[in-house]
Coordinates of C-alpha atoms and ligand atoms in Angstrom, one line a residue:
Chain N
M164 CA 0.1 -30.1 23.5
P165 CA 2.1 -30.5 19.9
S166 CA 5.5 -31.1 20.4
L167 CA 7.8 -29.9 17.5
V168 CA 11.5 -29.9 16.8
I169 CA 13.7 -26.3 16.2
D170 CA 16.7 -26.8 15.1
G171 CA 17.2 -29.8 16.5
K172 CA 15.8 -29.0 20.1
E173 CA 12.4 -30.0 21.1
I174 CA 9.8 -27.9 22.4
T175 CA 6.3 -27.6 23.0
A176 CA 4.0 -25.1 21.9
D177 CA 0.1 -24.5 22.2
P178 CA -2.2 -25.9 19.7
G179 CA -2.8 -23.8 16.4
E180 CA 0.1 -21.3 18.1
K181 CA 2.2 -19.9 14.8
I182 CA 6.0 -21.3 14.6
L183 CA 7.3 -18.2 15.4
W184 CA 5.8 -17.2 18.5
A185 CA 6.6 -21.0 20.0
A186 CA 10.2 -20.1 18.5
L187 CA 10.8 -17.2 20.0
R188 CA 9.1 -18.0 23.4
S189 CA 11.6 -21.3 23.3
G190 CA 14.7 -19.0 23.0
I191 CA 14.7 -19.4 19.5
Y192 CA 15.5 -16.2 17.1
I193 CA 13.5 -16.4 14.1
P194 CA 14.1 -12.4 11.9
N195 CA 10.5 -10.8 11.9
L196 CA 9.7 -7.2 11.7
C197 CA 6.2 -7.1 10.6
A198 CA 4.2 -9.9 12.5
T199 CA 1.6 -8.7 15.9
E200 CA 1.1 -11.3 18.7
G201 CA -2.4 -12.1 18.5
A202 CA -2.9 -11.2 15.2
E203 CA -5.0 -13.4 12.4
L204 CA -2.3 -12.4 10.0
P205 CA 0.7 -10.5 9.7
F206 CA -0.5 -7.2 8.1
G207 CA 2.7 -6.8 6.0
G208 CA 4.6 -9.4 4.4
C209 CA 8.0 -8.6 5.2
R210 CA 9.2 -11.9 4.6
L211 CA 11.9 -12.3 7.3
C212 CA 10.0 -14.7 9.2
L213 CA 10.3 -17.6 6.7
V214 CA 11.9 -20.8 7.6
E215 CA 11.5 -24.5 6.3
V216 CA 9.8 -26.8 8.2
E217 CA 9.2 -30.8 7.5
V218 CA 5.9 -32.8 7.8
G219 CA 5.2 -36.4 7.1
G220 CA 8.7 -36.0 4.4
R221 CA 7.7 -33.1 2.7
R222 CA 9.9 -30.0 3.3
E223 CA 8.6 -26.9 1.9
M224 CA 9.2 -22.7 3.2
V225 CA 6.7 -20.9 4.9
T226 CA 6.5 -17.6 6.8
A227 CA 7.0 -18.6 10.7
C228 CA 4.6 -15.9 11.9
S229 CA 1.6 -17.1 9.9
E230 CA 2.2 -21.1 10.3
P231 CA 0.6 -22.8 12.9
V232 CA 2.4 -25.8 14.6
Q233 CA 1.9 -29.0 14.3
E234 CA 2.7 -32.3 16.1
K235 CA 6.1 -33.8 14.8
M236 CA 6.9 -30.9 13.0
K237 CA 10.7 -30.5 11.4
I238 CA 11.7 -26.6 11.8
Y239 CA 14.8 -25.1 10.2
T240 CA 15.3 -21.7 11.0
Y241 CA 18.7 -21.0 9.2
T242 CA 19.3 -23.1 6.0
E243 CA 21.2 -21.4 2.8
K244 CA 18.6 -21.1 0.8
I245 CA 16.5 -19.1 3.8
A246 CA 19.6 -16.7 4.2
R247 CA 19.4 -16.3 0.8
M248 CA 15.8 -14.9 0.4
R249 CA 15.7 -13.3 4.1
R250 CA 18.6 -11.2 2.5
T251 CA 16.7 -10.4 -0.7
A252 CA 14.1 -9.4 1.2
F253 CA 15.7 -7.4 3.5
E254 CA 17.2 -5.4 0.8
L255 CA 13.8 -4.8 -0.7
I256 CA 12.7 -3.5 2.2
M257 CA 15.6 -1.1 3.0
S258 CA 15.7 -0.4 -1.1
D259 CA 12.7 2.4 -0.1
H260 CA 13.6 3.2 3.0
H261 CA 14.9 6.7 3.8
I262 CA 18.2 5.6 5.9
D263 CA 19.3 8.6 8.1
C264 CA 20.4 7.1 11.1
K265 CA 22.2 9.9 12.5
N266 CA 18.7 12.5 12.7
C267 CA 16.8 9.3 13.2
A268 CA 14.9 9.7 16.5
K269 CA 15.0 5.6 16.8
R270 CA 19.2 5.7 16.2
K271 CA 19.4 3.9 19.4
D272 CA 16.2 1.2 19.4
C273 CA 16.0 0.3 15.5
Q274 CA 14.4 -2.7 14.5
L275 CA 16.2 -2.7 11.8
I276 CA 19.3 -1.6 12.8
R277 CA 19.0 -5.3 15.1
L278 CA 17.7 -7.2 11.8
A279 CA 20.9 -5.7 9.9
S280 CA 23.4 -7.1 12.5
S281 CA 21.4 -10.7 13.0
L282 CA 21.6 -11.3 9.0
K283 CA 25.1 -9.8 8.9
M284 CA 23.8 -6.8 6.3
T285 CA 24.3 -3.6 5.8
L286 CA 21.3 -1.0 6.1
Q287 CA 22.0 0.0 2.6
P288 CA 21.0 -2.5 -0.1
K289 CA 23.8 -3.6 -2.1
T290 CA 22.4 -5.5 -5.2
L291 CA 19.1 -3.6 -5.4
R292 CA 18.8 0.6 -6.7
S293 CA 17.5 2.7 -3.8
L294 CA 14.3 4.5 -4.4
V295 CA 13.2 6.4 -2.1
R296 CA 10.0 7.6 -2.6
D297 CA 9.1 11.4 -2.4
L298 CA 6.4 11.6 0.1
P299 CA 5.4 14.3 2.5
V300 CA 6.0 14.1 6.2
D301 CA 2.9 14.6 8.9
D302 CA 4.0 16.9 11.2
S303 CA 0.5 18.0 12.7
H304 CA 0.0 16.3 15.6
P305 CA 1.1 17.8 18.5
L306 CA 3.2 15.3 20.0
F307 CA 4.7 12.8 17.6
T308 CA 5.5 13.0 13.5
Y309 CA 4.9 10.9 10.8
D310 CA 7.9 10.0 8.4
P311 CA 6.0 7.6 5.6
K312 CA 10.0 7.9 3.9
K313 CA 11.0 5.4 7.1
C314 CA 7.6 3.2 7.0
V315 CA 8.4 -0.4 6.3
K316 CA 5.4 -1.3 5.8
C317 CA 4.7 -4.0 8.7
G318 CA 1.3 -2.9 9.6
K319 CA 2.1 -2.4 13.5
C320 CA 0.4 0.8 14.3
V321 CA -2.5 -0.2 11.4
F322 CA -3.1 -2.8 13.9
V323 CA -3.5 -1.3 17.2
C324 CA -5.1 1.7 15.8
Q325 CA -7.8 -0.9 15.0
G326 CA -7.5 -2.4 18.2
I327 CA -8.2 0.2 19.9
G328 CA -11.3 0.9 17.7
K329 CA -10.5 4.2 15.7
S330 CA -8.6 2.7 12.7
F331 CA -6.9 6.1 11.7
L332 CA -4.4 4.7 9.6
D333 CA -4.3 2.2 7.2
F334 CA -2.5 0.3 4.2
T335 CA -3.4 2.5 1.0
Y336 CA -2.7 2.1 -2.8
R337 CA -0.7 -1.4 -3.5
G338 CA 2.3 -2.6 -4.9
F339 CA 5.6 -0.2 -4.7
E340 CA 3.2 2.6 -3.9
M341 CA 1.5 1.6 -1.1
V342 CA 1.8 3.7 1.7
V343 CA 0.7 3.7 5.3
T344 CA -1.6 6.6 6.0
T345 CA -4.8 8.3 7.5
F346 CA -8.5 8.4 5.4
D347 CA -7.3 10.6 1.9
H348 CA -4.2 11.6 3.4
L349 CA -5.4 14.3 5.8
P350 CA -3.2 15.4 8.6
L351 CA -3.0 13.1 11.7
S352 CA -4.2 16.3 13.8
S353 CA -7.2 16.5 12.2
L354 CA -8.8 13.0 13.1
G355 CA -9.8 13.1 16.7
C356 CA -6.7 11.1 17.7
E357 CA -6.6 11.3 21.6
S358 CA -3.3 10.7 21.6
C359 CA -2.5 7.4 23.0
L360 CA 0.8 7.2 21.3
E361 CA 0.2 3.0 20.9
C362 CA 1.2 3.3 17.1
V363 CA 4.4 5.6 18.2
K364 CA 5.3 2.7 20.5
V365 CA 5.0 -0.7 18.3
C366 CA 6.4 1.2 14.8
P367 CA 10.0 -0.6 14.6
T368 CA 11.2 2.7 12.8
G369 CA 11.7 6.2 12.8
A370 CA 9.1 6.4 11.2
L371 CA 6.7 7.2 14.0
F372 CA 8.5 8.9 16.4
L373 CA 7.4 11.7 19.4
K374 CA 8.4 15.0 18.7
E375 CA 10.4 15.4 22.5
S376 CA 12.5 12.7 21.5
G377 CA 14.6 15.1 19.0
G378 CA 14.8 13.1 15.7
T379 CA 14.1 14.6 12.7
A380 CA 12.1 13.4 9.4
D381 CA 14.2 16.1 6.9
G382 CA 17.7 15.8 6.0
Chain K
M557 CA -30.6 14.0 -9.9
E558 CA -28.6 15.9 -7.1
E559 CA -25.3 14.1 -6.6
S560 CA -26.1 13.8 -3.0
K561 CA -29.8 12.6 -3.7
Q562 CA -28.2 10.1 -6.3
I563 CA -26.0 8.3 -3.8
E564 CA -28.8 8.1 -1.3
E565 CA -31.0 6.4 -3.8
I566 CA -27.3 3.8 -4.4
L567 CA -27.3 3.0 -0.5
G568 CA -30.9 3.0 -0.3
R569 CA -31.1 -0.2 -2.4
F570 CA -27.8 -2.2 -0.4
H571 CA -27.8 -3.9 3.0
P572 CA -25.0 -2.1 4.8
E573 CA -22.7 -6.2 4.6
R574 CA -19.1 -5.5 3.7
E575 CA -19.7 -7.7 0.3
N576 CA -21.6 -4.8 -1.1
L577 CA -18.8 -2.3 -0.5
L578 CA -17.1 -2.9 -4.0
P579 CA -20.6 -3.2 -5.9
V580 CA -22.0 0.5 -3.7
L581 CA -18.9 2.0 -5.0
Q582 CA -18.6 0.9 -8.8
E583 CA -22.1 2.1 -9.0
I584 CA -21.7 6.1 -7.1
Q585 CA -18.7 6.3 -9.9
E586 CA -20.4 5.2 -12.9
K587 CA -23.2 7.4 -11.6
V588 CA -21.3 10.0 -10.3
G589 CA -17.8 9.9 -12.0
Y590 CA -15.5 9.9 -9.4
L591 CA -15.7 9.5 -5.3
S592 CA -15.3 12.3 -3.2
R593 CA -13.7 12.6 0.1
E594 CA -17.3 13.4 0.8
V595 CA -18.7 10.7 -0.9
M596 CA -16.4 7.9 1.1
E597 CA -17.2 9.3 4.0
S598 CA -20.9 8.4 3.3
V599 CA -20.4 5.2 2.4
A600 CA -18.0 4.7 5.6
H601 CA -20.8 5.7 7.5
F602 CA -23.0 3.5 5.3
F603 CA -21.0 0.5 6.5
H604 CA -20.6 1.3 9.6
L605 CA -16.2 0.8 8.5
P606 CA -14.0 3.4 9.3
P607 CA -13.4 6.0 6.4
S608 CA -9.6 4.6 6.5
E609 CA -10.4 1.0 5.3
I610 CA -12.6 2.7 2.6
F611 CA -9.9 5.2 1.5
S612 CA -7.6 1.6 1.6
V613 CA -10.2 -0.2 -0.9
V614 CA -10.7 2.6 -3.2
T615 CA -7.1 3.3 -3.3
F616 CA -6.1 -0.6 -4.0
Y617 CA -8.3 -0.8 -7.3
N618 CA -7.2 1.3 -10.0
Q619 CA -10.4 1.3 -11.7
F620 CA -12.0 4.5 -8.6
R621 CA -11.0 7.6 -9.6
R622 CA -11.3 10.7 -6.5
K623 CA -11.2 13.8 -8.6
P624 CA -13.5 14.7 -11.4
P625 CA -12.1 13.7 -14.9
G626 CA -11.5 16.9 -16.2
R627 CA -12.6 18.6 -19.4
N628 CA -10.4 16.0 -21.4
P629 CA -10.7 12.4 -20.1
I630 CA -7.8 10.6 -21.8
H631 CA -8.3 7.5 -22.0
V632 CA -5.3 5.2 -22.9
C633 CA -6.1 1.4 -24.2
L634 CA -3.8 -1.3 -22.8
G635 CA -5.5 -3.9 -24.0
T636 CA -3.9 -6.8 -24.9
A637 CA -2.6 -5.2 -28.9
C638 CA -2.2 -1.7 -27.6
Y639 CA -0.2 -3.1 -24.4
L640 CA 2.3 -5.0 -26.5
L641 CA 2.8 -2.1 -29.0
G642 CA 3.6 0.0 -25.9
G643 CA 0.7 1.1 -24.3
N644 CA 1.9 1.9 -21.3
L645 CA 4.7 4.0 -23.0
I646 CA 2.2 6.3 -24.1
L647 CA 0.3 6.7 -20.5
D648 CA 3.8 7.4 -19.0
A649 CA 4.2 10.0 -21.6
F650 CA 0.7 11.5 -20.7
S651 CA 1.8 11.1 -17.6
R652 CA 5.0 12.8 -17.9
E653 CA 3.5 15.8 -19.9
L654 CA 0.6 16.0 -17.8
Q655 CA 2.5 15.8 -14.6
I656 CA -0.1 13.7 -13.2
K657 CA -0.1 9.6 -12.3
K658 CA -3.1 7.7 -13.9
G659 CA -6.4 8.2 -12.3
D660 CA -5.7 12.0 -11.5
T661 CA -6.8 15.4 -13.0
T662 CA -4.7 18.1 -13.9
E663 CA -4.9 21.0 -11.1
D664 CA -6.9 23.1 -13.8
G665 CA -9.1 20.4 -14.6
N666 CA -8.2 20.2 -17.9
F667 CA -7.0 17.2 -18.6
G668 CA -7.9 13.7 -16.7
L669 CA -5.7 10.4 -17.2
E670 CA -7.2 7.0 -17.2
S671 CA -6.1 3.3 -18.5
T672 CA -9.2 1.5 -20.2
A673 CA -9.7 -2.1 -21.7
C674 CA -10.1 -2.6 -25.8
F675 CA -12.2 -0.7 -27.4
G676 CA -11.8 -2.4 -30.7
C677 CA -9.8 -0.4 -32.6
C678 CA -6.7 -2.9 -32.4
N679 CA -5.9 -2.7 -35.8
V680 CA -4.6 0.7 -35.5
A681 CA -3.1 0.1 -32.4
P682 CA -1.9 1.5 -29.6
V683 CA -4.5 3.6 -29.4
V684 CA -5.8 6.4 -26.9
K685 CA -9.8 8.0 -26.8
I686 CA -10.1 11.7 -26.0
N687 CA -13.7 12.9 -26.1
S688 CA -14.5 10.3 -27.9
Q689 CA -12.3 10.5 -30.8
I690 CA -9.4 7.9 -31.5
Y691 CA -5.7 9.0 -32.3
P692 CA -4.6 5.8 -33.8
K693 CA -0.9 4.4 -33.6
M694 CA 0.3 6.2 -31.2
T695 CA 3.8 7.3 -30.3
P696 CA 5.4 8.9 -27.3
G697 CA 6.4 11.3 -29.3
T698 CA 3.0 12.3 -30.8
V699 CA 1.5 12.8 -27.4
E700 CA 2.9 16.0 -26.4
E701 CA 1.3 17.3 -29.8
V702 CA -2.1 15.9 -28.9
I703 CA -2.1 18.0 -25.8
I704 CA -0.9 21.0 -27.6
N705 CA -4.0 21.0 -29.8
L706 CA -6.6 20.2 -27.3
R707 CA -4.8 23.1 -25.1
D708 CA -5.5 25.3 -28.3
K709 CA -8.7 24.3 -28.9
D710 CA -9.8 24.6 -25.3
K711 CA -8.7 28.3 -25.5
K712 CA -10.8 28.6 -28.9
G713 CA -14.1 27.7 -27.6
Ligands
LIG848 S1 14.9 3.9 11.2 FE1 15.9 5.4 11.7 S2 17.8 4.5 13.0 FE2 16.2 2.8 11.7 S3 18.2 2.5 10.1 FE3 16.0 4.2 9.6 S4 17.3 5.8 9.9 FE4 18.6 4.1 10.7
LIG849 S1 4.5 3.4 10.5 FE1 5.6 2.3 11.3 S2 4.4 0.8 12.5 FE2 3.0 1.7 10.8 S3 3.4 0.5 9.2 FE3 5.2 1.8 9.2 S4 7.2 1.3 10.2 FE4 5.2 -0.1 10.5
LIG850 S1 7.4 -11.5 10.4 FE1 6.7 -12.9 8.9 S2 6.1 -12.0 7.3 FE2 7.2 -10.3 8.7
LIG851 S1 -6.3 -3.5 -27.7 FE1 -6.4 -1.6 -27.6 S2 -8.2 -1.1 -29.2 FE2 -8.1 -3.1 -28.7

């Protein structure tokens, strides 16, 4: 079992395990948003999990959710450089997020709010201009609603839906225009979804939410 | 040849392996002009892939269009010379004027908008090609004029 040192603390990890999960299991928190345990690669690329690693005297910046552990690896989860890059990454995520916590279904259990407080930041970007796109809400499903204006493109819903063999959601377009959506933007109710609601469970934000939760997608 | 026959014929020449997805989509677009919802569904079926994945690929690449090109397909050159002389601004101006994005077609099917690579008229860059006619030395200001003229022509013709 590889043994490594994270922030001065020695831990052991499973061979090939990604740094992020090894750290979290040992009680060391590394911010993350798009990582799914068991997924080969992170789907989204939020870059919040950046850490610095040192192997054989070389030091570099890697994303903890994609980098496998190595024997004698030294990992620093918090340096000035990392803090700066994480702040930029978080601002980037929030710059096209429709912030509307008081009407939001996830206001009591929002990953973005937790991240903001752990990064000691506000939800509202301070240096980047906020540019929320005008994307239509999909209200068609009887049990849940999808509001792409709150989607942070973490890919967790894409991954679970794929895992149960349906793949109703996927990443589409690219760059700033990227949006997680259905085939040809068809309404969710028209696809044969059997309402397992796994996507709603994994969504870290108010983008996918149960109708009964009383959140709204407008306002 | 009828559209569905054409597509059948193209699919018939490929194995349903992932690496053939792009060539198949490219060839269909070349022959049929665009990738409709039905076409994307047939392709998904052929490759045993979820339709959402085909849609993901089709929207990722700028080369694919999902609507018929329109009666007046507008090709804005973004080759090096045109790009350096503001080809992007010309594209933006068309986009604003017609209220469509690149790769789209107006509701009435009148105009389509696309960008292309150099077509060898760099000496009069930035250049736009519409129905095989070249419009040289475009400026954002002349965009409206071009559209109005084409609309008029359409009404008369
Ligand atoms: S997901 Fe909802 S609760 Fe979280 S930051 Fe966005 S609006 Fe606020
Ligand atoms: S809808 Fe939710 S789970 Fe899906 S990509 Fe967006 S934020 Fe992630
Ligand atoms: S958690 Fe690693 S890139 Fe998002
Ligand atoms: S670069 Fe536009 S015509 Fe050559």
